[in-house]
Short mmCIF file of C-alpha atoms in Angstrom, two decimals:
data_model
loop_
_atom_site.label_atom_id
_atom_site.label_comp_id
_atom_site.label_asym_id
_atom_site.label_seq_id
_atom_site.Cartn_x
_atom_site.Cartn_y
_atom_site.Cartn_z
CA MET A 1 1.74 12.40 8.26
CA LYS A 2 -1.73 14.39 8.09
CA PRO A 3 -4.54 11.59 9.58
CA VAL A 4 -6.99 11.43 6.67
CA LYS A 5 -10.40 13.49 7.72
CA LEU A 6 -13.35 10.68 6.59
CA TYR A 7 -17.29 11.85 6.85
CA GLN A 8 -20.03 9.70 7.45
CA LEU A 9 -22.14 7.95 4.51
CA LYS A 10 -24.53 9.84 6.18
CA ASP A 11 -22.60 13.69 5.22
CA TYR A 12 -23.47 12.79 1.77
CA THR A 13 -26.37 13.19 -0.71
CA PHE A 14 -26.95 10.41 -3.30
CA ALA A 15 -29.24 12.09 -6.82
CA THR A 16 -29.72 10.34 -9.37
CA LYS A 17 -28.92 11.99 -13.10
CA GLU A 18 -29.30 9.85 -16.26
CA ALA A 19 -28.11 6.89 -17.65
CA GLN A 20 -24.95 6.59 -19.41
CA VAL A 21 -23.43 4.20 -21.83
CA ASP A 22 -21.80 0.81 -20.00
CA GLU A 23 -18.53 1.21 -20.93
CA GLU A 24 -17.64 -1.86 -19.36
CA GLY A 25 -19.08 -3.93 -21.51
CA ASN A 26 -17.79 -7.54 -21.28
CA ALA A 27 -14.00 -9.55 -21.05
CA HIS A 28 -13.46 -9.24 -25.04
CA SER A 29 -14.60 -6.80 -26.35
CA ARG A 30 -12.77 -4.35 -23.51
CA ILE A 31 -9.70 -6.65 -24.79
CA LEU A 32 -10.55 -5.85 -28.02
CA LYS A 33 -10.76 -2.28 -27.66
CA LEU A 34 -7.30 -2.33 -25.88
CA GLN A 35 -5.50 -3.75 -28.38
CA SER A 36 -7.17 -1.15 -31.57
CA ASP A 37 -6.09 1.64 -28.30
CA TYR A 38 -2.25 0.57 -28.11
CA ALA A 39 -2.12 -0.09 -31.99
CA SER A 40 -3.09 3.55 -32.44
CA TYR A 41 -1.61 5.10 -28.93
CA GLY A 42 0.64 2.81 -27.56
CA VAL A 43 0.35 2.13 -24.18
CA ARG A 44 -2.97 3.10 -22.61
CA ARG A 45 -2.67 4.92 -18.88
CA ALA A 46 -6.08 4.36 -17.19
CA VAL A 47 -6.81 5.97 -13.02
CA GLU A 48 -8.83 5.11 -10.43
CA ALA A 49 -10.15 6.53 -7.28
CA ILE A 50 -10.49 5.29 -3.83
CA ILE A 51 -13.15 7.27 -2.24
CA LEU A 52 -13.43 7.42 1.64
CA VAL A 53 -17.17 7.26 3.85
CA HIS A 54 -16.71 6.10 7.50
CA GLU A 55 -20.07 3.75 8.74
CA HIS A 56 -19.53 3.43 13.17
CA LYS A 57 -15.72 5.02 12.31
CA HIS A 58 -14.53 1.71 9.80
CA PRO A 59 -13.38 2.98 7.26
CA HIS A 60 -15.96 1.84 3.53
CA VAL A 61 -14.81 2.73 -0.12
CA LEU A 62 -16.80 3.83 -2.29
CA MET A 63 -17.39 1.72 -5.94
CA PHE A 64 -20.37 0.84 -8.87
CA GLN A 65 -21.15 -2.98 -8.84
CA PHE A 66 -22.71 -4.45 -12.00
CA GLY A 67 -24.44 -6.95 -12.70
CA GLY A 68 -24.23 -9.46 -9.62
CA ALA A 69 -20.41 -8.99 -8.80
CA TYR A 70 -18.51 -7.63 -11.22
CA PHE A 71 -16.97 -3.95 -9.01
CA LYS A 72 -15.55 -1.13 -10.08
CA LEU A 73 -13.54 1.95 -8.63
CA PRO A 74 -14.87 4.87 -9.89
CA GLY A 75 -12.58 6.17 -12.85
CA ASP A 76 -11.08 6.02 -16.78
CA ASN A 77 -9.08 5.50 -19.59
CA LEU A 78 -6.56 8.65 -20.05
CA SER A 79 -7.03 9.89 -23.68
CA PRO A 80 -3.21 10.54 -25.26
CA GLU A 81 -1.09 13.07 -22.79
CA GLU A 82 -4.36 14.04 -20.93
CA ASP A 83 -2.79 14.84 -17.63
CA GLU A 84 -4.07 11.87 -15.05
CA ILE A 85 -5.22 14.14 -12.03
CA GLU A 86 -6.93 16.60 -14.99
CA GLY A 87 -8.16 12.74 -16.39
CA LEU A 88 -9.54 11.28 -12.67
CA CYS A 89 -11.12 15.10 -12.36
CA LYS A 90 -13.09 14.30 -15.47
CA SER A 91 -14.02 11.23 -14.75
CA LEU A 92 -15.25 11.79 -11.31
CA ASN A 93 -17.61 14.15 -12.83
CA LYS A 94 -18.76 12.00 -15.28
CA LYS A 95 -19.45 9.36 -13.27
CA LEU A 96 -20.56 11.63 -9.80
CA GLY A 97 -21.00 15.02 -10.68
CA SER A 98 -24.22 16.57 -10.30
CA GLU A 99 -25.94 17.99 -13.41
CA ALA A 100 -24.91 21.74 -12.81
CA LYS A 101 -23.22 23.27 -15.47
CA SER A 102 -20.18 21.99 -14.73
CA VAL A 103 -16.91 23.63 -13.08
CA GLU A 104 -12.86 23.37 -13.80
CA ALA A 105 -11.97 20.19 -12.50
CA SER A 106 -9.03 21.10 -9.90
CA SER A 107 -6.84 18.80 -7.97
CA THR A 108 -7.05 21.63 -5.13
CA GLU A 109 -9.14 22.74 -2.75
CA LYS A 110 -10.06 26.79 -4.31
CA ASP A 111 -10.25 29.42 -1.46
CA THR A 112 -8.89 32.37 -3.08
CA ASN A 113 -11.90 34.13 -4.52
CA GLY A 114 -12.71 36.36 -0.53
CA GLY A 115 -12.67 34.04 1.77
CA LYS A 116 -15.01 31.61 -0.63
CA THR A 117 -14.24 28.14 1.60
CA GLU A 118 -16.99 26.31 0.14
CA MET A 119 -16.29 23.74 -2.46
CA GLN A 120 -17.83 23.94 -5.81
CA ALA A 121 -20.17 21.01 -6.92
CA ASN A 122 -18.00 19.90 -9.11
CA GLU A 123 -14.77 19.78 -7.96
CA TRP A 124 -12.29 17.00 -6.54
CA ILE A 125 -9.31 16.93 -3.88
CA ILE A 126 -6.79 14.49 -5.73
CA GLY A 127 -4.61 13.17 -2.77
CA GLU A 128 -1.81 10.14 -2.78
CA CYS A 129 -0.64 7.75 -5.47
CA ILE A 130 -1.67 4.37 -3.77
CA SER A 131 -1.10 1.88 -6.60
CA THR A 132 0.07 1.25 -9.77
CA TYR A 133 -1.63 -1.77 -11.74
CA TYR A 134 0.37 -2.96 -15.48
CA ARG A 135 -1.58 -5.66 -17.86
CA PRO A 136 2.11 -7.45 -18.74
CA ASN A 137 -0.57 -8.46 -22.30
CA PHE A 138 -3.87 -8.72 -24.40
CA GLU A 139 -5.30 -10.20 -21.34
CA THR A 140 -7.92 -9.56 -17.91
CA PHE A 141 -5.11 -9.84 -15.22
CA MET A 142 -3.17 -7.03 -13.81
CA TYR A 143 -0.22 -7.57 -11.44
CA PRO A 144 1.44 -4.59 -9.24
CA TYR A 145 4.76 -4.97 -10.72
CA CYS A 146 5.91 -5.03 -14.47
CA PRO A 147 6.71 -8.88 -14.55
CA PRO A 148 9.82 -9.39 -15.66
CA HIS A 149 10.81 -10.12 -19.56
CA ILE A 150 7.39 -7.90 -20.26
CA SER A 151 9.67 -4.58 -21.89
CA ARG A 152 6.06 -2.48 -22.45
CA PRO A 153 3.34 -3.44 -20.68
CA LYS A 154 -0.09 -3.31 -22.65
CA GLU A 155 -1.44 -0.73 -19.99
CA ILE A 156 -0.40 1.09 -16.22
CA LYS A 157 -3.34 2.08 -14.35
CA LYS A 158 -2.92 4.38 -10.98
CA THR A 159 -5.44 4.72 -7.73
CA PHE A 160 -5.72 8.08 -6.03
CA LEU A 161 -7.16 8.77 -2.39
CA VAL A 162 -9.50 10.71 -3.55
CA HIS A 163 -10.14 13.44 0.05
CA LEU A 164 -13.98 14.14 -0.05
CA PRO A 165 -15.65 17.53 1.92
CA ASP A 166 -17.42 16.70 5.27
CA LYS A 167 -20.47 17.17 2.62
CA LYS A 168 -21.42 16.49 -1.18
CA ILE A 169 -23.79 16.07 -3.59
CA LEU A 170 -22.74 12.49 -5.63
CA THR A 171 -25.11 11.55 -8.89
CA VAL A 172 -24.99 8.09 -9.77
CA PRO A 173 -26.24 8.20 -13.18
CA ARG A 174 -29.59 6.37 -13.36
CA ASN A 175 -28.09 2.63 -14.70
CA MET A 176 -25.40 1.88 -12.77
CA LYS A 177 -25.72 1.21 -9.14
CA LEU A 178 -22.75 2.99 -5.97
CA ILE A 179 -22.00 0.55 -3.20
CA ALA A 180 -20.13 1.49 -0.08
CA VAL A 181 -17.60 -1.43 0.72
CA PRO A 182 -15.89 -1.87 4.78
CA LEU A 183 -12.46 -3.04 4.46
CA PHE A 184 -13.79 -6.46 6.27
CA GLU A 185 -15.21 -7.31 4.57
CA LEU A 186 -12.71 -6.58 1.13
CA TYR A 187 -9.74 -7.71 3.09
CA ASP A 188 -8.72 -12.14 2.19
CA ASN A 189 -12.05 -11.24 -0.32
CA CYS A 190 -10.37 -12.06 -3.76
CA ALA A 191 -12.74 -14.72 -4.72
CA ARG A 192 -15.59 -11.74 -4.15
CA TYR A 193 -13.67 -8.92 -5.23
CA GLY A 194 -10.16 -9.64 -6.74
CA GLN A 195 -6.69 -9.46 -5.98
CA GLN A 196 -6.80 -4.95 -6.90
CA LEU A 197 -9.97 -4.36 -3.90
CA ALA A 198 -8.47 -7.07 -2.43
CA ALA A 199 -6.16 -5.41 -1.37
CA LEU A 200 -7.26 -1.93 -0.08
CA PRO A 201 -7.18 -2.06 3.29
CA HIS A 202 -3.77 -2.98 2.97
CA LEU A 203 -3.21 -0.71 1.32
CA LEU A 204 -5.21 2.28 3.19
CA SER A 205 -3.18 0.88 6.24
CA ARG A 206 -0.40 3.51 6.85
CA PHE A 207 -3.52 6.32 7.20
CA ASP A 208 -4.52 7.09 10.28
CA PHE A 209 -8.25 8.17 10.05
CA ASP A 210 -9.67 10.83 12.08
CA PHE A 211 -13.19 9.71 11.55
CA VAL A 212 -15.68 12.50 11.79
CA GLU A 213 -18.54 12.44 13.24
CA LYS A 214 -21.47 15.60 13.19
CA MET B 1 7.78 11.07 -5.84
CA LYS B 2 12.34 10.59 -6.48
CA PRO B 3 12.02 7.11 -7.67
CA VAL B 4 13.74 4.51 -5.90
CA LYS B 5 17.45 3.40 -6.16
CA LEU B 6 17.57 0.36 -5.82
CA TYR B 7 21.21 -1.86 -6.16
CA GLN B 8 21.47 -5.82 -6.70
CA LEU B 9 22.32 -8.09 -4.69
CA LYS B 10 25.71 -9.01 -5.40
CA ASP B 11 26.11 -4.95 -4.88
CA TYR B 12 25.95 -6.24 -1.30
CA THR B 13 28.07 -8.28 0.76
CA PHE B 14 26.80 -11.37 3.45
CA ALA B 15 27.83 -12.45 6.02
CA THR B 16 27.51 -14.43 9.61
CA LYS B 17 27.74 -14.09 13.04
CA GLU B 18 27.47 -16.14 16.48
CA ALA B 19 23.67 -16.94 16.58
CA GLN B 20 20.27 -15.63 18.66
CA VAL B 21 18.37 -16.92 20.55
CA ASP B 22 15.25 -17.39 17.97
CA GLU B 23 13.37 -15.23 19.74
CA GLU B 24 10.14 -16.82 17.42
CA GLY B 25 9.20 -19.76 19.19
CA ASN B 26 6.37 -21.47 18.67
CA ALA B 27 2.59 -19.64 18.07
CA HIS B 28 1.76 -20.28 21.68
CA SER B 29 4.48 -19.60 23.53
CA ARG B 30 4.55 -16.65 21.15
CA ILE B 31 1.36 -15.22 22.55
CA LEU B 32 1.94 -16.25 26.61
CA LYS B 33 5.00 -13.11 26.08
CA LEU B 34 2.79 -11.26 24.86
CA GLN B 35 -0.21 -11.42 27.44
CA SER B 36 2.49 -11.08 30.21
CA ASP B 37 3.84 -8.11 28.05
CA TYR B 38 0.32 -5.73 27.44
CA ALA B 39 -0.82 -6.62 31.59
CA SER B 40 2.82 -5.60 31.92
CA TYR B 41 3.01 -2.21 29.23
CA GLY B 42 -0.48 -2.04 27.00
CA VAL B 43 -0.51 -2.83 23.64
CA ARG B 44 2.89 -3.74 21.78
CA ARG B 45 4.44 -1.89 19.24
CA ALA B 46 6.27 -3.50 16.77
CA VAL B 47 8.43 -2.32 13.59
CA GLU B 48 9.42 -4.09 10.41
CA ALA B 49 11.57 -3.50 7.82
CA ILE B 50 10.96 -3.89 4.34
CA ILE B 51 14.41 -3.73 2.82
CA LEU B 52 14.97 -4.09 -0.80
CA VAL B 53 17.01 -4.85 -4.00
CA HIS B 54 17.24 -6.23 -7.76
CA GLU B 55 17.10 -9.36 -9.62
CA HIS B 56 17.49 -8.64 -13.33
CA LYS B 57 15.69 -5.12 -12.40
CA HIS B 58 12.78 -7.05 -10.30
CA PRO B 59 12.40 -6.38 -7.16
CA HIS B 60 12.62 -9.10 -3.93
CA VAL B 61 12.13 -8.35 -0.31
CA LEU B 62 14.64 -10.12 2.28
CA MET B 63 13.65 -11.63 4.68
CA PHE B 64 14.36 -14.45 7.10
CA GLN B 65 13.30 -17.56 6.46
CA PHE B 66 13.20 -20.39 9.86
CA GLY B 67 12.07 -23.45 8.65
CA GLY B 68 10.48 -24.64 5.55
CA ALA B 69 7.43 -22.26 5.52
CA TYR B 70 7.36 -19.51 8.67
CA PHE B 71 8.87 -16.47 6.62
CA LYS B 72 9.19 -12.55 8.23
CA LEU B 73 10.35 -9.67 7.40
CA PRO B 74 13.22 -8.02 9.37
CA GLY B 75 12.28 -5.87 13.08
CA ASP B 76 11.45 -5.97 16.65
CA ASN B 77 9.00 -5.04 19.44
CA LEU B 78 8.78 -1.60 20.39
CA SER B 79 10.83 -1.51 24.22
CA PRO B 80 7.55 0.97 26.08
CA GLU B 81 8.46 4.62 25.26
CA GLU B 82 10.71 3.22 22.73
CA ASP B 83 11.17 5.48 19.30
CA GLU B 84 9.99 3.68 16.38
CA ILE B 85 12.77 4.84 13.67
CA GLU B 86 15.22 3.63 16.89
CA GLY B 87 13.88 0.97 17.20
CA LEU B 88 14.35 -0.46 14.04
CA CYS B 89 17.57 0.40 13.45
CA LYS B 90 18.37 -0.62 16.31
CA SER B 91 17.02 -4.40 15.57
CA LEU B 92 18.40 -4.56 12.60
CA ASN B 93 21.88 -3.68 13.93
CA LYS B 94 21.11 -6.47 16.51
CA LYS B 95 20.12 -9.06 13.23
CA LEU B 96 21.78 -7.49 9.97
CA GLY B 97 24.20 -5.45 11.84
CA SER B 98 28.53 -5.74 11.44
CA GLU B 99 30.18 -6.90 15.04
CA ALA B 100 32.44 -3.93 14.98
CA LYS B 101 32.21 -1.13 17.37
CA SER B 102 28.34 -0.84 17.26
CA VAL B 103 27.65 3.36 15.99
CA GLU B 104 25.04 5.18 16.99
CA ALA B 105 22.04 4.76 14.58
CA SER B 106 20.44 7.30 12.75
CA SER B 107 17.49 7.64 10.62
CA THR B 108 19.12 10.16 7.90
CA GLU B 109 22.43 9.99 6.52
CA LYS B 110 25.04 11.95 8.14
CA ASP B 111 26.23 14.14 5.73
CA THR B 112 27.59 17.38 8.43
CA ASN B 113 31.26 16.25 9.02
CA GLY B 114 33.64 17.39 6.50
CA GLY B 115 31.39 15.85 3.35
CA LYS B 116 31.77 12.34 4.86
CA THR B 117 29.27 10.88 2.61
CA GLU B 118 30.02 7.03 2.86
CA MET B 119 27.75 5.71 5.45
CA GLN B 120 28.93 4.17 8.87
CA ALA B 121 28.30 0.04 9.06
CA ASN B 122 25.64 0.44 11.05
CA GLU B 123 23.37 2.90 10.10
CA TRP B 124 20.08 2.48 8.00
CA ILE B 125 18.01 4.96 6.52
CA ILE B 126 14.30 4.50 7.09
CA GLY B 127 11.97 5.62 5.24
CA GLU B 128 8.18 5.87 4.22
CA CYS B 129 5.66 4.08 6.65
CA ILE B 130 4.19 1.46 4.02
CA SER B 131 1.88 -0.47 6.13
CA THR B 132 -0.10 -1.14 9.42
CA TYR B 133 -1.36 -4.04 10.57
CA TYR B 134 -3.70 -4.42 13.84
CA ARG B 135 -3.32 -7.69 16.49
CA PRO B 136 -7.36 -7.46 18.79
CA ASN B 137 -6.69 -10.48 20.08
CA PHE B 138 -4.92 -12.76 21.97
CA GLU B 139 -4.12 -14.31 18.21
CA THR B 140 -2.47 -15.22 16.06
CA PHE B 141 -4.06 -13.43 13.25
CA MET B 142 -3.05 -9.50 12.87
CA TYR B 143 -6.05 -6.95 10.13
CA PRO B 144 -4.51 -4.01 7.98
CA TYR B 145 -7.56 -2.31 9.95
CA CYS B 146 -8.30 -2.08 13.18
CA PRO B 147 -11.67 -4.40 13.23
CA PRO B 148 -14.95 -2.85 14.72
CA HIS B 149 -16.15 -3.49 18.16
CA ILE B 150 -12.22 -3.55 18.67
CA SER B 151 -12.28 -0.81 21.58
CA ARG B 152 -8.40 -1.46 22.47
CA PRO B 153 -5.90 -4.28 19.98
CA LYS B 154 -2.55 -6.09 21.30
CA GLU B 155 -0.64 -5.35 19.51
CA ILE B 156 0.44 -2.53 16.59
CA LYS B 157 2.99 -3.37 13.66
CA LYS B 158 4.48 -0.24 11.10
CA THR B 159 6.64 -2.05 8.31
CA PHE B 160 9.30 1.14 6.87
CA LEU B 161 10.46 0.61 3.52
CA VAL B 162 13.66 1.03 4.29
CA HIS B 163 16.49 2.70 1.56
CA LEU B 164 19.84 0.70 1.20
CA PRO B 165 23.02 2.59 0.30
CA ASP B 166 25.11 1.10 -2.99
CA LYS B 167 26.82 -2.10 -1.18
CA LYS B 168 26.33 -2.70 2.98
CA ILE B 169 27.78 -5.62 4.64
CA LEU B 170 25.12 -7.70 6.27
CA THR B 171 25.90 -10.35 8.91
CA VAL B 172 23.36 -12.57 9.59
CA PRO B 173 23.53 -15.04 12.83
CA ARG B 174 24.51 -18.74 12.26
CA ASN B 175 21.15 -20.22 12.77
CA MET B 176 19.11 -17.66 10.76
CA LYS B 177 18.56 -17.43 7.03
CA LEU B 178 18.08 -14.84 4.54
CA ILE B 179 16.94 -14.96 1.55
CA ALA B 180 15.50 -12.76 -1.62
CA VAL B 181 11.72 -13.41 -2.66
CA PRO B 182 11.20 -11.35 -5.97
CA LEU B 183 8.02 -9.14 -5.87
CA PHE B 184 5.93 -12.22 -8.64
CA GLU B 185 6.83 -15.18 -5.65
CA LEU B 186 4.76 -13.16 -2.66
CA TYR B 187 1.81 -12.10 -5.67
CA ASP B 188 -1.24 -13.73 -4.62
CA ASN B 189 0.99 -16.22 -2.48
CA CYS B 190 -0.82 -16.56 0.95
CA ALA B 191 -0.67 -19.83 1.32
CA ARG B 192 2.80 -20.42 1.17
CA TYR B 193 3.73 -16.07 1.99
CA GLY B 194 0.92 -15.17 4.36
CA GLN B 195 -0.79 -12.37 4.05
CA GLN B 196 0.62 -9.59 4.90
CA LEU B 197 4.45 -10.64 2.68
CA ALA B 198 1.62 -11.43 0.20
CA ALA B 199 0.64 -8.12 0.33
CA LEU B 200 4.00 -6.67 -0.07
CA PRO B 201 3.67 -6.47 -4.56
CA HIS B 202 0.61 -3.91 -3.94
CA LEU B 203 1.88 -1.68 -0.56
CA LEU B 204 5.31 -0.94 -3.03
CA SER B 205 3.84 -0.78 -6.37
CA ARG B 206 3.14 3.23 -5.70
CA PHE B 207 6.59 3.21 -5.76
CA ASP B 208 8.70 4.13 -9.14
CA PHE B 209 12.12 2.24 -8.84
CA ASP B 210 15.55 2.98 -11.00
CA PHE B 211 17.91 -0.24 -10.59
CA VAL B 212 20.51 0.57 -10.65
CA GLU B 213 23.60 -1.91 -12.27
CA LYS B 214 27.07 -0.92 -11.45
#
């Protein structure tokens, strides 16, 4: 398997854009929304992005921090019938894309128009599926498998590795905080980050990384 | 990605063979052996197999249990220069292979000799790399990344998914105990199984499983 190229945090430009409604709300309102969505559309599908940079040749994961200690990967729920890759690109543009005229989201780097190799501002390269989580009930906990005796989960969430180009402008809503968390901070740290984020070091360990320093 | 076919525990025949020296020994002697190997051959490489069956459509992982609470996936250290896949097959034959005349280990199902599709007793289909662990020092702990400031780990261990055929005889040394542990038992259970085994549910969540019931 080809090594995954990681670039340094300093290779990216972080800008801010208009505040967005914090859709996370509180746990109770999230569950109520899930219940009403489930009644209308069935099993909810969600997608999240694992976006990596490196500092001193150690991988760091980009994630949002809400309040003091609620952390979340960039991503969103999918509309019924929405394609996973397209939905994830759309969500990444909303959360991290520049505000310049939006271009069509694409899962592969476009290199067809006359040797134009530079990546469009709002394109994302969505890579490997890393994990899948199942929400068996209208509760906050999710598992990396569908528990026995649950014939139909309420939500299925997939995470994908997103390959950043060697430079990019990431534009963060003014009311949100994007942080880069090293793997050694996530490891064995369910207490702070929860089961899913604390498992990221394990999930990423199968990849060889090429730590590019410019 | 194609679903991974899992068969039921009852589809496999478990036999016993002659006792083998328990190379695990105690933690102290393992570290002393690692130190002397490192001095002679450099970084140790090890490989382990994740072998799955299902019960009631829930994946179970086959592992050895030593004493009351030391669990280990089948696998072994590699000799210097030994190929990962060949080394893992050799180890699986030693630990789980039948004692019939050994046939050459192979990483892919042989289907070249006149439509002969049945798998040889001692062949194994080694699949995807699932995780990599690094031992930074001559200590018991390993991490799913090479920690910063460690230029040369002492040991690197890779785990691979091993695809079982729809039936097979697994022959276990008389002094060893092979058990099938459900994912829901491993999940969030570092206390009993340690970080690496407790992470298996996360690591396997990216696969779709086809639970075959005959």
